[in-house]
Coordinates of C-alpha atoms and ligand atoms in Angstrom, one line a residue:
X23 CA 77.8 175.3 -18.3
X24 CA 74.6 175.2 -16.4
X25 CA 71.5 173.0 -16.4
X26 CA 73.4 169.8 -17.0
X27 CA 72.6 166.8 -14.8
X28 CA 75.4 166.0 -12.5
X29 CA 76.2 162.3 -12.0
X30 CA 77.4 161.2 -8.6
X31 CA 80.0 158.4 -9.2
X32 CA 81.3 155.9 -6.6
X33 CA 85.1 155.6 -6.5
X34 CA 85.0 152.1 -7.9
X35 CA 86.8 151.0 -11.1
X36 CA 83.5 151.6 -13.0
X37 CA 83.0 155.0 -11.6
X38 CA 86.7 156.0 -12.2
X39 CA 86.5 154.8 -15.8
X40 CA 83.3 156.7 -16.3
X41 CA 84.9 159.9 -15.0
X42 CA 87.9 159.3 -17.3
X43 CA 85.5 158.9 -20.2
X44 CA 83.8 162.2 -19.3
X45 CA 87.2 164.0 -19.4
X46 CA 88.0 162.4 -22.8
X47 CA 84.7 163.7 -24.1
X48 CA 85.5 167.2 -23.1
X49 CA 83.3 167.2 -19.9
X50 CA 84.0 168.3 -16.4
X51 CA 84.4 165.8 -13.6
X52 CA 85.1 166.7 -9.9
X53 CA 87.5 164.2 -8.2
X54 CA 89.1 163.7 -4.8
X55 CA 92.7 164.5 -4.0
X56 CA 94.4 164.3 -0.6
X57 CA 94.1 168.1 -0.3
X58 CA 90.7 169.2 -1.6
X59 CA 88.3 168.1 -4.4
X60 CA 89.4 169.3 -7.8
X61 CA 87.3 170.2 -10.8
X62 CA 89.0 168.4 -13.7
X63 CA 89.0 168.9 -17.4
X64 CA 91.3 167.7 -20.2
X65 CA 94.2 170.3 -20.0
X66 CA 94.7 170.1 -23.8
X67 CA 91.1 170.8 -24.7
X68 CA 90.5 174.6 -24.7
X69 CA 86.7 174.3 -24.7
X70 CA 86.7 172.0 -21.7
X71 CA 89.1 174.3 -19.8
X72 CA 86.9 177.3 -20.6
X73 CA 84.0 175.5 -19.1
X74 CA 85.9 175.2 -15.8
X75 CA 86.1 179.0 -15.6
X76 CA 82.4 179.2 -16.5
X77 CA 81.2 176.6 -13.9
X78 CA 83.3 178.2 -11.1
X79 CA 82.6 181.8 -12.1
X80 CA 86.4 182.2 -12.0
X81 CA 88.3 185.3 -13.1
X82 CA 90.0 184.4 -16.3
X83 CA 93.4 185.7 -15.3
X84 CA 93.7 183.0 -12.6
X85 CA 95.7 180.0 -14.0
X86 CA 94.9 176.4 -13.2
X87 CA 97.1 173.6 -11.7
X88 CA 97.8 170.7 -14.0
X89 CA 97.6 167.2 -12.4
X90 CA 99.7 164.4 -13.8
X91 CA 100.1 160.7 -13.1
X92 CA 103.9 160.6 -13.2
X93 CA 107.1 162.6 -13.0
X94 CA 107.7 161.6 -16.7
X95 CA 104.4 163.2 -17.7
X96 CA 105.3 166.3 -15.7
X97 CA 108.7 166.6 -17.4
X98 CA 107.0 166.4 -20.8
X99 CA 105.0 169.5 -19.8
X100 CA 107.5 171.7 -17.8
X101 CA 111.2 172.3 -17.5
X102 CA 112.5 171.1 -14.1
X103 CA 115.5 172.8 -12.4
X104 CA 117.6 171.0 -9.7
X105 CA 115.5 172.3 -6.8
X106 CA 112.3 171.3 -8.5
X107 CA 113.7 167.8 -9.1
X108 CA 114.8 167.5 -5.5
X109 CA 111.4 168.6 -4.2
X110 CA 109.5 166.2 -6.6
X111 CA 111.7 163.3 -5.5
X112 CA 111.1 164.1 -1.8
X113 CA 107.4 165.1 -1.8
X114 CA 105.6 163.7 -4.9
X115 CA 103.1 162.2 -4.9
X116 CA 101.8 164.7 -2.3
X117 CA 100.3 168.1 -1.5
X118 CA 103.0 170.2 -3.4
X119 CA 102.6 172.2 -6.6
X120 CA 105.6 173.4 -8.6
X121 CA 105.4 176.4 -10.9
X122 CA 107.9 175.9 -13.7
X123 CA 108.6 177.0 -17.3
X124 CA 106.0 175.6 -19.7
X125 CA 107.2 173.6 -22.7
X126 CA 105.4 175.0 -25.7
X127 CA 105.2 171.5 -27.2
X128 CA 103.2 170.3 -24.2
X129 CA 100.2 171.5 -26.2
X130 CA 98.2 172.6 -23.2
X131 CA 95.4 175.0 -23.8
X132 CA 96.8 178.5 -23.1
X133 CA 93.8 179.1 -20.9
X134 CA 95.4 176.7 -18.3
X135 CA 98.3 179.0 -17.6
X136 CA 96.2 182.1 -18.3
X137 CA 98.8 183.2 -20.9
X138 CA 101.8 182.9 -18.5
X139 CA 105.0 181.2 -19.7
X140 CA 104.9 179.0 -16.6
X141 CA 102.6 176.2 -15.5
X142 CA 101.6 174.9 -12.0
X143 CA 102.0 171.2 -11.9
X144 CA 101.2 168.5 -9.3
X145 CA 101.2 164.8 -8.8
X146 CA 98.6 164.0 -6.2
X147 CA 98.8 161.2 -3.7
X148 CA 95.1 160.2 -3.3
X149 CA 94.7 156.7 -4.8
X150 CA 91.5 157.7 -6.6
X151 CA 93.1 160.7 -8.2
X152 CA 96.0 158.6 -9.3
X153 CA 93.7 155.9 -10.8
X154 CA 91.7 158.6 -12.6
X155 CA 94.9 160.3 -14.0
X156 CA 96.3 156.9 -15.1
X157 CA 93.0 155.9 -16.7
X158 CA 92.8 159.3 -18.5
X159 CA 96.5 159.1 -19.4
X160 CA 97.0 162.8 -19.9
X161 CA 97.3 166.1 -18.0
X162 CA 94.1 167.2 -16.2
X163 CA 93.6 170.9 -15.3
X164 CA 91.9 171.2 -12.0
X165 CA 91.2 174.1 -9.6
X166 CA 89.5 173.4 -6.4
X167 CA 85.9 172.3 -7.1
X168 CA 84.1 175.3 -5.5
X169 CA 82.4 178.4 -6.9
X170 CA 85.2 181.1 -7.2
X171 CA 85.9 182.8 -3.9
X172 CA 84.0 180.3 -1.8
X173 CA 85.3 177.7 0.7
X174 CA 87.2 174.8 -0.9
X175 CA 85.4 171.5 -0.9
X176 CA 86.7 168.6 1.2
X177 CA 83.8 166.3 0.5
X178 CA 81.6 165.3 -2.5
X179 CA 78.6 167.0 -0.7
X180 CA 80.5 170.3 -0.6
X181 CA 81.2 170.0 -4.4
X182 CA 77.5 169.2 -5.1
X183 CA 76.3 172.2 -3.0
X184 CA 78.3 174.6 -5.1
X185 CA 78.4 173.0 -8.6
X186 CA 75.5 170.6 -9.0
X187 CA 73.8 171.3 -12.3
X188 CA 77.0 173.0 -13.7
X189 CA 79.3 170.0 -14.1
X190 CA 79.0 166.5 -15.5
X191 CA 80.1 164.3 -12.6
X192 CA 81.4 164.1 -9.1
X193 CA 83.6 161.2 -8.1
X194 CA 82.9 160.5 -4.4
X195 CA 85.7 159.1 -2.2
X196 CA 84.7 160.6 1.1
X197 CA 86.6 163.3 3.0
X198 CA 90.0 164.6 1.9
X199 CA 92.6 163.6 4.4
X200 CA 94.8 166.7 4.3
X201 CA 91.9 169.2 3.9
X202 CA 94.0 172.2 2.8
X203 CA 95.2 173.0 -0.8
X204 CA 98.7 172.1 -1.9
X205 CA 101.7 174.3 -1.0
X206 CA 102.8 176.2 -4.2
X207 CA 106.5 176.8 -4.9
X208 CA 107.9 178.9 -7.8
X209 CA 111.4 179.4 -9.0
X210 CA 111.9 182.8 -10.5
X211 CA 114.9 182.4 -10.0
X212 CA 114.9 181.8 -6.2
X213 CA 112.8 179.0 -4.7
X214 CA 109.8 181.0 -3.5
X215 CA 106.7 180.2 -1.4
X216 CA 103.7 181.3 -3.6
X217 CA 101.0 179.7 -1.4
X218 CA 101.3 178.0 2.0
X219 CA 99.4 174.8 2.1
X220 CA 99.2 171.1 3.0
X221 CA 103.0 170.5 2.9
X222 CA 104.6 172.5 5.8
X223 CA 107.2 175.1 4.7
X224 CA 109.7 173.8 7.2
X225 CA 109.8 170.4 5.4
X226 CA 110.5 172.1 2.1
X227 CA 113.3 174.3 3.6
X228 CA 114.9 171.3 5.2
X229 CA 114.8 169.4 1.9
X230 CA 116.4 172.3 0.0
X231 CA 118.8 173.2 2.8
X232 CA 117.8 176.9 2.4
X233 CA 115.1 179.3 3.3
X234 CA 112.3 180.0 0.7
X235 CA 111.9 183.5 -0.5
X236 CA 108.4 184.8 0.2
X237 CA 106.1 186.3 -2.3
X238 CA 104.7 189.8 -1.8
X239 CA 101.6 189.8 -4.1
X240 CA 99.6 189.1 -0.9
X241 CA 100.2 192.8 0.1
X242 CA 98.2 194.0 -2.9
X243 CA 94.5 193.4 -2.2
X244 CA 92.6 192.0 -5.1
X245 CA 95.2 193.1 -7.7
X246 CA 95.7 191.0 -10.8
X247 CA 98.3 188.7 -9.3
X248 CA 101.7 188.1 -11.0
X249 CA 101.9 184.8 -9.2
X250 CA 98.2 184.7 -9.3
X251 CA 95.4 183.3 -7.3
X252 CA 96.3 185.1 -4.3
X253 CA 93.3 187.3 -4.1
X254 CA 93.0 188.8 -0.7
X255 CA 89.3 187.9 -0.1
X256 CA 89.0 184.2 -0.9
X257 CA 87.7 181.1 0.8
X258 CA 84.9 183.3 2.0
X259 CA 82.0 182.1 4.0
X260 CA 78.8 184.2 3.7
X261 CA 78.9 185.3 7.3
X262 CA 81.5 187.6 8.8
X263 CA 84.6 186.0 10.4
X264 CA 86.6 187.4 13.4
X265 CA 90.1 186.1 14.0
X266 CA 92.2 185.5 17.1
X267 CA 89.0 185.6 19.2
X268 CA 89.6 184.6 22.8
X269 CA 86.0 185.4 23.9
X270 CA 82.7 185.1 22.0
X271 CA 80.4 188.1 21.4
X272 CA 76.6 187.8 21.5
X273 CA 75.2 186.0 18.4
X274 CA 78.6 184.7 17.3
X275 CA 79.4 181.0 16.7
X276 CA 82.8 180.0 18.0
X277 CA 85.3 177.9 16.0
X278 CA 87.8 176.7 18.6
X279 CA 91.3 175.3 18.7
X280 CA 92.8 173.6 21.7
X281 CA 90.9 173.1 25.0
X282 CA 87.8 175.3 24.7
X283 CA 84.5 174.8 26.4
X284 CA 82.7 177.6 24.5
X285 CA 83.4 176.3 21.0
X286 CA 80.5 175.3 18.8
X287 CA 83.0 173.3 16.7
X288 CA 86.6 172.7 17.6
X289 CA 89.3 172.3 14.9
X290 CA 91.3 170.2 17.3
X291 CA 90.6 170.0 21.0
X292 CA 94.1 168.6 21.6
X293 CA 95.7 171.4 19.6
X294 CA 97.0 169.2 16.7
X295 CA 97.5 171.4 13.6
X296 CA 97.3 168.4 11.2
X297 CA 93.8 167.5 12.6
X298 CA 92.9 171.2 12.5
X299 CA 93.8 171.5 8.8
X300 CA 91.8 168.4 7.9
X301 CA 88.7 169.9 9.7
X302 CA 89.1 173.6 8.6
X303 CA 87.0 173.8 5.5
X304 CA 84.4 171.3 6.6
X305 CA 83.8 173.2 9.8
X306 CA 83.7 176.6 8.0
X307 CA 81.0 175.0 5.7
X308 CA 79.0 173.8 8.7
X309 CA 79.1 177.0 10.7
X310 CA 78.4 179.0 7.5
X311 CA 75.2 177.0 7.0
X312 CA 74.0 178.6 10.3
X313 CA 74.2 182.1 8.9
X314 CA 75.7 183.8 12.0
X315 CA 79.1 185.6 12.4
X316 CA 81.9 183.3 13.3
X317 CA 84.6 183.9 15.9
X318 CA 87.8 181.9 15.4
X319 CA 90.3 181.0 18.2
X320 CA 94.0 181.9 17.8
X321 CA 95.9 179.3 15.8
X322 CA 99.7 179.1 16.2
X323 CA 101.7 180.3 13.2
X324 CA 103.9 177.3 12.7
X325 CA 103.8 174.1 10.6
X326 CA 100.4 173.8 9.0
X327 CA 99.2 176.7 11.2
X328 CA 100.8 179.1 8.6
X329 CA 98.4 177.8 5.9
X330 CA 95.4 177.6 8.2
X331 CA 96.0 181.3 9.3
X332 CA 96.5 182.3 5.6
X333 CA 93.1 180.8 4.7
X334 CA 91.3 182.3 7.7
X335 CA 92.8 185.7 7.0
X336 CA 91.5 185.6 3.4
X337 CA 88.1 184.4 4.6
X338 CA 87.9 187.3 7.1
X339 CA 89.1 190.0 4.5
X340 CA 86.7 192.7 3.3
X341 CA 84.8 191.3 0.3
X342 CA 85.5 192.9 -3.1
Ligands
TXA7 O1 95.5 171.2 -3.6 C1 95.4 171.9 -4.6 O2 96.3 172.6 -5.1 C2 94.0 171.9 -5.3 C3 93.8 170.4 -5.8 C4 92.5 170.3 -6.6 O3 94.9 170.0 -6.5 N1 93.9 172.8 -6.3 C5 93.8 174.1 -6.1 O4 93.7 174.8 -7.3 O5 93.8 174.6 -5.0 P1 93.2 176.4 -7.3 O6 93.0 176.7 -8.7 O7 92.1 176.6 -6.4 O8 94.5 177.1 -6.9 C6 95.6 177.1 -7.7 C7 96.5 178.2 -7.4 C8 95.9 179.5 -7.8 O9 96.2 180.4 -6.7 C9 96.7 179.9 -9.1 O10 96.8 181.2 -9.3 C10 98.1 179.3 -8.8 O11 97.7 178.1 -8.2 N2 98.8 179.0 -10.0 C11 98.5 178.1 -11.0 N3 99.3 178.2 -12.0 C12 100.2 179.2 -11.7 C13 101.3 179.8 -12.4 N4 101.7 179.4 -13.6 N5 102.0 180.8 -11.8 C14 101.6 181.2 -10.5 N6 100.5 180.6 -9.8 C15 99.9 179.7 -10.4
MG8 MG1 90.7 177.4 -5.0

């Protein structure tokens, strides 16, 4: 879809109802979640879902996450095993996506799961997302609301910069508090980390009382992913990115972490990984707008640092 006029909606009752109406009419509405902004469509409407791929310029093999208003709705769509139920009880609503066997009777457009027998499903915590999902009263397919391969949006302005004129509406509720996409867990048959994200792996392992298996598709650059979406170059700013930079080279902008007097922007001067996650995409957007190479300080690989390093590594990877 292109050349449509994109309405900017406030996150009031009226705005939320209007966004639900757009979804019911087969349109596309971007909405806030606690992780990043999602680009929503009715998950049962194949034409609407196809428009998501078109608006994002997204490769068709990459399946979408279904957002639901309740665990009941989730169980109508997917078959939960014991570990999945335990994780949902502990962390939903929240930044966690579960990949589970799809119930054929759920009636989702097959485009949502890109033809896979599984579906990624999530119950978001953001009150505006919850109000929208409750008002719509059905599953909403929503990838992050950015053009494919670009940095995920953590504000309505980021969504508008990438998708204005290509989608029907943007529901604006300010900045996303977590700032990183959800953590994705699969069960095939072991509980497996498919994508690190806004819920730390350590919390999941503590809840399950076991280590997560890890997923190796990351090792195959830009291959059609079997647990998809893990394209090596992703979240890419236009400018080059250099990781683990302790010094800055001529012409580079510095993205700092911890005490750093050279930093142009600092993810967290106090070294707090939660604050750094919340700032990551916003700061990449801001530095990218200056069109110069970016040097990024080392980030510790623990807690949310795993997800931050994952996104930075993809952003720095050679472009396909
Ligand atoms: O926080 C989030 O997860 C955000 C907000 C909007 O909810 N959404 C998001 O969606 O990040 P997206 O499409 O940008 O990333 C979804 C990831 C992709 O890597 C996709 O391949 C994977 O989830 N995924 C979805 N369904 C899957 C499935 N059935 N099997 C394996 N991976 C799946
Ligand atoms: Mg995305």
